[in-house]
CSV table of C-alpha atoms in Angstrom, one decimal:
chain,number,residue,atom,x,y,z
A,28,UNK,CA,-41.9,122.8,58.1
A,29,UNK,CA,-41.0,123.0,61.8
A,30,UNK,CA,-37.9,121.2,63.2
A,31,UNK,CA,-39.0,118.1,65.1
A,32,UNK,CA,-37.4,117.7,68.6
A,33,UNK,CA,-37.7,114.4,70.4
A,34,UNK,CA,-37.7,114.6,74.3
A,35,UNK,CA,-36.7,111.3,75.8
A,36,UNK,CA,-37.5,110.8,79.5
A,37,UNK,CA,-39.1,108.1,81.5
A,38,UNK,CA,-41.0,110.6,83.7
A,39,UNK,CA,-44.1,111.9,82.1
A,40,UNK,CA,-44.0,115.1,84.3
A,41,UNK,CA,-40.5,115.9,83.2
A,42,UNK,CA,-41.3,115.2,79.6
A,43,UNK,CA,-44.0,117.8,79.7
A,44,UNK,CA,-42.0,120.2,81.6
A,45,UNK,CA,-39.2,120.1,79.0
A,46,UNK,CA,-41.7,120.1,76.2
A,47,UNK,CA,-43.3,123.2,77.6
A,48,UNK,CA,-39.9,125.0,77.6
A,49,UNK,CA,-39.2,124.0,74.0
A,50,UNK,CA,-42.7,125.0,72.9
A,51,UNK,CA,-41.8,128.6,73.9
A,52,UNK,CA,-39.9,128.3,70.6
A,53,UNK,CA,-42.8,128.3,68.2
A,54,UNK,CA,-40.5,126.8,65.5
A,55,UNK,CA,-40.3,123.5,67.2
A,56,UNK,CA,-42.6,120.5,66.8
A,57,UNK,CA,-42.1,118.5,70.1
A,58,UNK,CA,-42.5,114.8,70.2
A,59,UNK,CA,-41.9,112.5,73.2
A,60,UNK,CA,-40.4,109.0,74.0
A,61,UNK,CA,-40.3,107.2,77.4
A,62,UNK,CA,-36.7,105.7,77.0
A,63,UNK,CA,-34.0,104.9,74.4
A,64,UNK,CA,-35.7,102.1,72.8
A,65,UNK,CA,-38.9,104.1,72.3
A,66,UNK,CA,-36.7,106.9,70.9
A,67,UNK,CA,-35.0,104.7,68.4
A,68,UNK,CA,-38.4,103.2,67.3
A,69,UNK,CA,-39.8,106.8,66.7
A,70,UNK,CA,-36.6,107.8,64.8
A,71,UNK,CA,-37.0,104.9,62.4
A,72,UNK,CA,-40.6,105.9,61.7
A,73,UNK,CA,-40.3,109.6,61.1
A,74,UNK,CA,-37.9,112.5,60.7
A,75,UNK,CA,-36.4,113.8,63.9
A,76,UNK,CA,-34.1,116.9,63.8
A,77,UNK,CA,-32.7,116.7,67.5
A,78,UNK,CA,-33.0,114.7,70.5
A,79,UNK,CA,-33.0,116.0,74.1
A,80,UNK,CA,-32.6,113.1,76.5
A,81,UNK,CA,-32.4,112.2,80.2
A,82,UNK,CA,-29.3,110.2,81.2
A,83,UNK,CA,-30.7,107.5,83.6
A,84,UNK,CA,-33.8,105.6,82.5
A,85,UNK,CA,-35.1,102.1,82.8
A,86,UNK,CA,-34.3,99.9,79.7
A,87,UNK,CA,-32.1,101.7,77.2
A,88,UNK,CA,-30.7,104.9,79.0
A,89,UNK,CA,-29.2,108.0,77.5
A,90,UNK,CA,-25.6,106.7,77.1
A,91,UNK,CA,-26.9,103.7,75.1
A,92,UNK,CA,-29.1,105.9,73.0
A,93,UNK,CA,-26.2,108.2,72.2
A,94,UNK,CA,-24.2,105.2,71.1
A,95,UNK,CA,-26.9,103.8,68.9
A,96,UNK,CA,-27.5,107.2,67.3
A,97,UNK,CA,-23.7,107.7,66.6
A,98,UNK,CA,-24.1,104.5,64.5
A,99,UNK,CA,-27.3,105.1,62.7
A,100,UNK,CA,-28.3,108.8,63.1
A,101,UNK,CA,-25.0,110.7,63.3
A,102,UNK,CA,-26.6,113.6,61.5
A,103,UNK,CA,-29.0,114.2,64.4
A,104,UNK,CA,-27.6,116.2,67.3
A,105,UNK,CA,-28.2,115.0,70.9
A,106,UNK,CA,-28.5,117.3,74.0
A,107,UNK,CA,-28.1,115.6,77.4
A,108,UNK,CA,-30.1,116.8,80.5
A,109,UNK,CA,-27.6,116.2,83.3
A,110,UNK,CA,-28.2,116.0,87.0
A,111,UNK,CA,-26.0,115.6,90.1
A,112,UNK,CA,-25.1,111.9,90.5
A,113,UNK,CA,-24.8,111.0,86.8
A,114,UNK,CA,-21.6,112.8,86.0
A,115,UNK,CA,-19.7,109.5,85.0
A,116,UNK,CA,-22.4,108.6,82.4
A,117,UNK,CA,-22.8,112.2,81.2
A,118,UNK,CA,-19.0,112.5,80.5
A,119,UNK,CA,-19.0,109.1,78.7
A,120,UNK,CA,-22.1,110.1,76.6
A,121,UNK,CA,-20.3,113.4,75.5
A,122,UNK,CA,-17.3,111.5,74.6
A,123,UNK,CA,-19.3,108.9,72.6
A,124,UNK,CA,-21.3,111.4,70.4
A,125,UNK,CA,-23.5,113.7,72.3
A,126,UNK,CA,-23.4,117.2,70.9
A,127,UNK,CA,-24.0,119.3,74.2
A,128,UNK,CA,-25.5,119.2,77.6
A,129,UNK,CA,-27.7,121.3,79.9
A,130,UNK,CA,-27.8,120.9,83.6
A,131,UNK,CA,-31.4,120.3,84.8
A,132,UNK,CA,-31.1,123.3,87.1
A,133,UNK,CA,-30.5,125.4,84.0
A,134,UNK,CA,-33.0,124.2,81.5
A,135,UNK,CA,-35.2,127.3,81.5
A,136,UNK,CA,-32.2,129.5,80.6
A,137,UNK,CA,-30.2,127.3,78.3
A,138,UNK,CA,-32.3,124.6,76.7
A,139,UNK,CA,-34.2,126.3,73.9
A,140,UNK,CA,-31.2,128.3,72.6
A,141,UNK,CA,-28.9,125.2,72.8
A,142,UNK,CA,-31.4,123.1,70.8
A,143,UNK,CA,-32.0,125.9,68.2
A,144,UNK,CA,-28.4,126.4,67.5
A,145,UNK,CA,-27.8,122.7,67.1
A,146,UNK,CA,-30.8,122.3,64.8
A,147,UNK,CA,-29.7,125.2,62.6
A,148,UNK,CA,-26.2,123.6,62.3
A,149,UNK,CA,-27.6,120.2,61.4
A,150,UNK,CA,-29.9,121.7,58.7
A,151,UNK,CA,-27.0,123.7,57.3
A,152,UNK,CA,-25.0,120.5,57.1
A,153,UNK,CA,-27.6,118.8,55.1
A,154,UNK,CA,-27.6,121.8,52.5
A,155,UNK,CA,-23.9,122.0,52.0
A,156,UNK,CA,-22.6,123.5,48.8
A,157,UNK,CA,-21.2,121.1,46.1
A,158,UNK,CA,-18.4,123.6,45.2
A,159,UNK,CA,-16.9,123.0,48.7
A,160,UNK,CA,-15.9,119.5,47.6
A,161,UNK,CA,-13.3,121.1,45.5
A,162,UNK,CA,-11.8,123.2,48.4
A,163,UNK,CA,-8.7,121.7,50.2
A,164,UNK,CA,-7.8,124.4,52.7
A,165,UNK,CA,-9.5,127.3,54.1
A,166,UNK,CA,-8.2,129.7,56.7
A,167,UNK,CA,-10.4,132.3,58.7
A,168,UNK,CA,-9.3,135.4,60.8
A,169,UNK,CA,-11.9,137.1,63.1
A,170,UNK,CA,-11.8,139.7,65.8
A,171,UNK,CA,-14.9,139.7,68.0
A,172,UNK,CA,-15.9,142.3,70.5
A,173,UNK,CA,-18.3,141.9,73.5
A,174,UNK,CA,-21.5,141.1,71.5
A,175,UNK,CA,-22.3,137.5,72.2
A,176,UNK,CA,-24.8,137.4,69.4
A,177,UNK,CA,-21.9,137.5,67.0
A,178,UNK,CA,-20.6,134.3,68.2
A,179,UNK,CA,-23.2,132.2,66.4
A,180,UNK,CA,-22.6,134.1,63.2
A,181,UNK,CA,-19.0,133.5,63.3
A,182,UNK,CA,-19.3,129.8,64.1
A,183,UNK,CA,-22.0,129.3,61.5
A,184,UNK,CA,-19.7,130.7,58.8
A,185,UNK,CA,-17.1,128.2,59.9
A,186,UNK,CA,-19.6,125.3,60.2
A,187,UNK,CA,-21.0,126.0,56.7
A,188,UNK,CA,-17.3,125.8,55.3
A,189,UNK,CA,-16.6,122.6,57.2
A,190,UNK,CA,-19.8,121.1,55.8
A,191,UNK,CA,-19.1,122.2,52.2
A,192,UNK,CA,-15.6,120.7,52.4
A,193,UNK,CA,-17.1,117.5,54.1
A,194,UNK,CA,-14.7,117.6,57.0
A,195,UNK,CA,-15.5,114.6,59.1
A,196,UNK,CA,-19.1,113.4,59.5
A,197,UNK,CA,-22.1,115.6,60.5
A,198,UNK,CA,-21.7,114.7,64.2
A,199,UNK,CA,-17.9,115.6,64.1
A,200,UNK,CA,-18.7,119.0,62.6
A,201,UNK,CA,-21.5,119.9,65.0
A,202,UNK,CA,-19.5,118.8,68.1
A,203,UNK,CA,-16.4,120.7,67.0
A,204,UNK,CA,-18.4,124.0,66.3
A,205,UNK,CA,-20.0,123.6,69.8
A,206,UNK,CA,-16.6,123.4,71.4
A,207,UNK,CA,-15.5,126.4,69.3
A,208,UNK,CA,-18.6,128.4,70.4
A,209,UNK,CA,-17.9,127.8,74.1
A,210,UNK,CA,-14.2,128.7,73.6
A,211,UNK,CA,-15.2,132.1,72.1
A,212,UNK,CA,-17.8,132.7,74.8
A,213,UNK,CA,-15.1,132.0,77.5
A,214,UNK,CA,-12.7,134.3,75.9
A,215,UNK,CA,-15.1,137.2,75.9
A,216,UNK,CA,-16.9,136.7,79.2
A,217,UNK,CA,-14.0,135.3,81.4
A,218,UNK,CA,-11.1,136.6,79.5
A,219,UNK,CA,-11.8,140.0,78.1
A,220,UNK,CA,-14.7,141.2,80.5
A,221,UNK,CA,-13.1,139.4,83.5
A,222,UNK,CA,-16.4,138.0,84.7
A,223,UNK,CA,-15.7,135.1,87.2
A,224,UNK,CA,-17.6,131.8,87.0
A,225,UNK,CA,-19.3,132.4,90.4
A,226,UNK,CA,-20.3,135.9,89.5
A,227,UNK,CA,-21.8,134.8,86.2
A,228,UNK,CA,-23.6,131.9,87.9
A,229,UNK,CA,-25.0,134.4,90.6
A,230,UNK,CA,-26.3,136.7,87.9
A,231,UNK,CA,-27.9,133.8,86.1
A,232,UNK,CA,-29.6,132.7,89.3
A,233,UNK,CA,-30.9,136.1,90.2
A,234,UNK,CA,-32.4,137.2,86.9
A,235,UNK,CA,-31.6,134.7,84.2
A,236,UNK,CA,-30.3,136.0,80.8
A,237,UNK,CA,-31.5,139.4,81.5
A,238,UNK,CA,-29.3,139.8,84.5
A,239,UNK,CA,-26.4,138.3,82.6
A,240,UNK,CA,-26.9,140.7,79.7
A,241,UNK,CA,-26.8,143.7,82.2
A,242,UNK,CA,-23.6,142.3,83.7
A,243,UNK,CA,-22.0,142.2,80.3
A,244,UNK,CA,-23.1,145.7,79.4
A,245,UNK,CA,-21.8,147.1,82.6
A,246,UNK,CA,-18.4,145.5,82.0
A,247,UNK,CA,-18.3,146.5,78.5
A,248,UNK,CA,-18.5,150.2,79.5
A,249,UNK,CA,-15.4,150.0,81.8
A,250,UNK,CA,-12.6,151.9,80.1
A,251,UNK,CA,-10.0,149.3,80.7
A,252,UNK,CA,-12.1,146.5,79.2
A,253,UNK,CA,-14.2,148.1,76.4
A,254,UNK,CA,-11.7,148.0,73.7
A,255,UNK,CA,-10.6,144.3,74.1
A,256,UNK,CA,-11.2,141.8,71.3
A,257,UNK,CA,-11.2,138.1,71.0
A,258,UNK,CA,-9.2,136.8,68.1
A,259,UNK,CA,-9.9,133.6,66.3
A,260,UNK,CA,-8.0,131.7,63.7
A,261,UNK,CA,-9.7,128.8,62.0
A,262,UNK,CA,-7.7,126.5,59.8
A,263,UNK,CA,-9.6,124.0,57.9
A,264,UNK,CA,-8.2,121.0,56.0
A,265,UNK,CA,-9.8,117.8,54.5
A,266,UNK,CA,-8.4,115.7,57.4
A,267,UNK,CA,-8.4,118.1,60.4
A,268,UNK,CA,-9.6,121.4,61.8
A,269,UNK,CA,-7.7,123.6,64.2
A,270,UNK,CA,-9.1,126.7,66.0
A,271,UNK,CA,-7.0,129.1,68.0
A,272,UNK,CA,-8.9,131.6,70.2
A,273,UNK,CA,-7.0,134.4,72.1
A,274,UNK,CA,-8.3,137.0,74.5
A,275,UNK,CA,-6.7,140.0,76.0
A,276,UNK,CA,-7.3,139.1,79.6
A,277,UNK,CA,-4.9,137.9,82.3
A,278,UNK,CA,-5.6,134.1,81.7
A,279,UNK,CA,-6.1,131.6,84.6
A,280,UNK,CA,-4.3,128.8,86.3
A,281,UNK,CA,-4.8,126.1,83.6
A,282,UNK,CA,-2.4,123.7,85.4
A,283,UNK,CA,-4.8,123.7,88.4
A,284,UNK,CA,-7.5,122.4,86.0
A,285,UNK,CA,-5.2,119.8,84.2
A,286,UNK,CA,-5.7,117.0,86.8
A,287,UNK,CA,-9.5,117.3,86.8
A,288,UNK,CA,-11.7,114.5,85.4
A,289,UNK,CA,-14.7,115.5,83.2
A,290,UNK,CA,-16.9,114.3,86.0
A,291,UNK,CA,-15.7,117.1,88.2
A,292,UNK,CA,-17.2,119.7,86.0
A,293,UNK,CA,-20.8,118.5,85.8
A,294,UNK,CA,-21.9,119.6,89.2
A,295,UNK,CA,-24.5,122.4,88.8
A,296,UNK,CA,-23.1,123.3,85.4
A,297,UNK,CA,-19.6,124.2,86.8
A,298,UNK,CA,-17.1,125.1,84.1
A,299,UNK,CA,-19.6,124.0,81.4
A,300,UNK,CA,-17.5,125.6,78.7
A,301,UNK,CA,-14.4,123.7,79.6
A,302,UNK,CA,-16.3,120.5,79.9
A,303,UNK,CA,-17.6,120.7,76.3
A,304,UNK,CA,-14.2,121.9,74.9
A,305,UNK,CA,-12.5,118.9,76.5
A,306,UNK,CA,-15.2,116.4,75.5
A,307,UNK,CA,-15.9,117.4,71.9
A,308,UNK,CA,-12.6,117.9,70.2
A,309,UNK,CA,-9.5,115.6,70.0
A,310,UNK,CA,-7.0,117.9,71.5
A,311,UNK,CA,-7.0,121.0,73.6
A,312,UNK,CA,-4.0,123.1,74.6
A,313,UNK,CA,-3.4,126.4,76.3
A,314,UNK,CA,-0.5,128.8,76.0
A,315,UNK,CA,1.6,129.6,79.1
A,316,UNK,CA,-0.6,132.4,80.3
A,317,UNK,CA,-3.8,130.5,79.4
A,318,UNK,CA,-5.3,133.4,77.5
A,319,UNK,CA,-5.1,131.4,74.2
A,320,UNK,CA,-6.5,127.9,73.6
A,321,UNK,CA,-6.1,125.8,70.6
A,322,UNK,CA,-8.7,123.1,69.7
A,323,UNK,CA,-8.0,120.4,67.1
A,324,UNK,CA,-10.4,117.9,65.6
A,325,UNK,CA,-8.8,115.2,63.4
A,326,UNK,CA,-10.7,113.3,60.8
A,327,UNK,CA,-9.3,109.9,59.9
């Protein structure tokens, strides 16, 4: 049975555009809703595995939809489609329960992969092992090279354990793992491979994922970078999860970002990883050189 993805947008043209991008993944069954009220009605009538929603719509908009889903459909991940001008609402929606976001300018490159990963985690969460209920503490240590494909494997291992232990609710687990995924990606790309945000954005604009992969491969062959590793320690308890991710790069000026509001990061997808990390966990802290970040998710 194919995962069912509900696309919510008041524009028929935009709905079809997003549906076409998702239909490139033949594993999806894409449905459509015209606003938040229509989406909730459809969710009450049939199974929906993930929601992709616009932010600003007549009637019930994206923020209100996220808030209602957190109450009644917390197991269903929500991906926001963000645009310049709706930064305030997007930041609030992430804080209130959305699982991730993709700038509208990057839908072609990011949307299908983002949705696929969230759907896989949600399905894993529903199939958790009963033996995990007996586990009180679990600690993982990983060393990760430059292969970005390994990030999903590592994060899925942690997510399965969180699910088995029933740490938080399904939405908590999915959001924490999304933040973790971004932290590891930042450690590899910006820390160990020293690829700047502007350089990465330029590669993405010029040739999409293919150009980004070529850039990663070129950096991975440099003698001073090729042996670097990102190190992850994941500490899981019944009432909290803590992740520490350390790279072997030179760090960055974390203090210069400390005064930024979440809204500052939404423009054209700027610092998307930091935005998600700040939005989806309860606490985030960098070491003095900012080449190690610790994320904490607390479950009351």
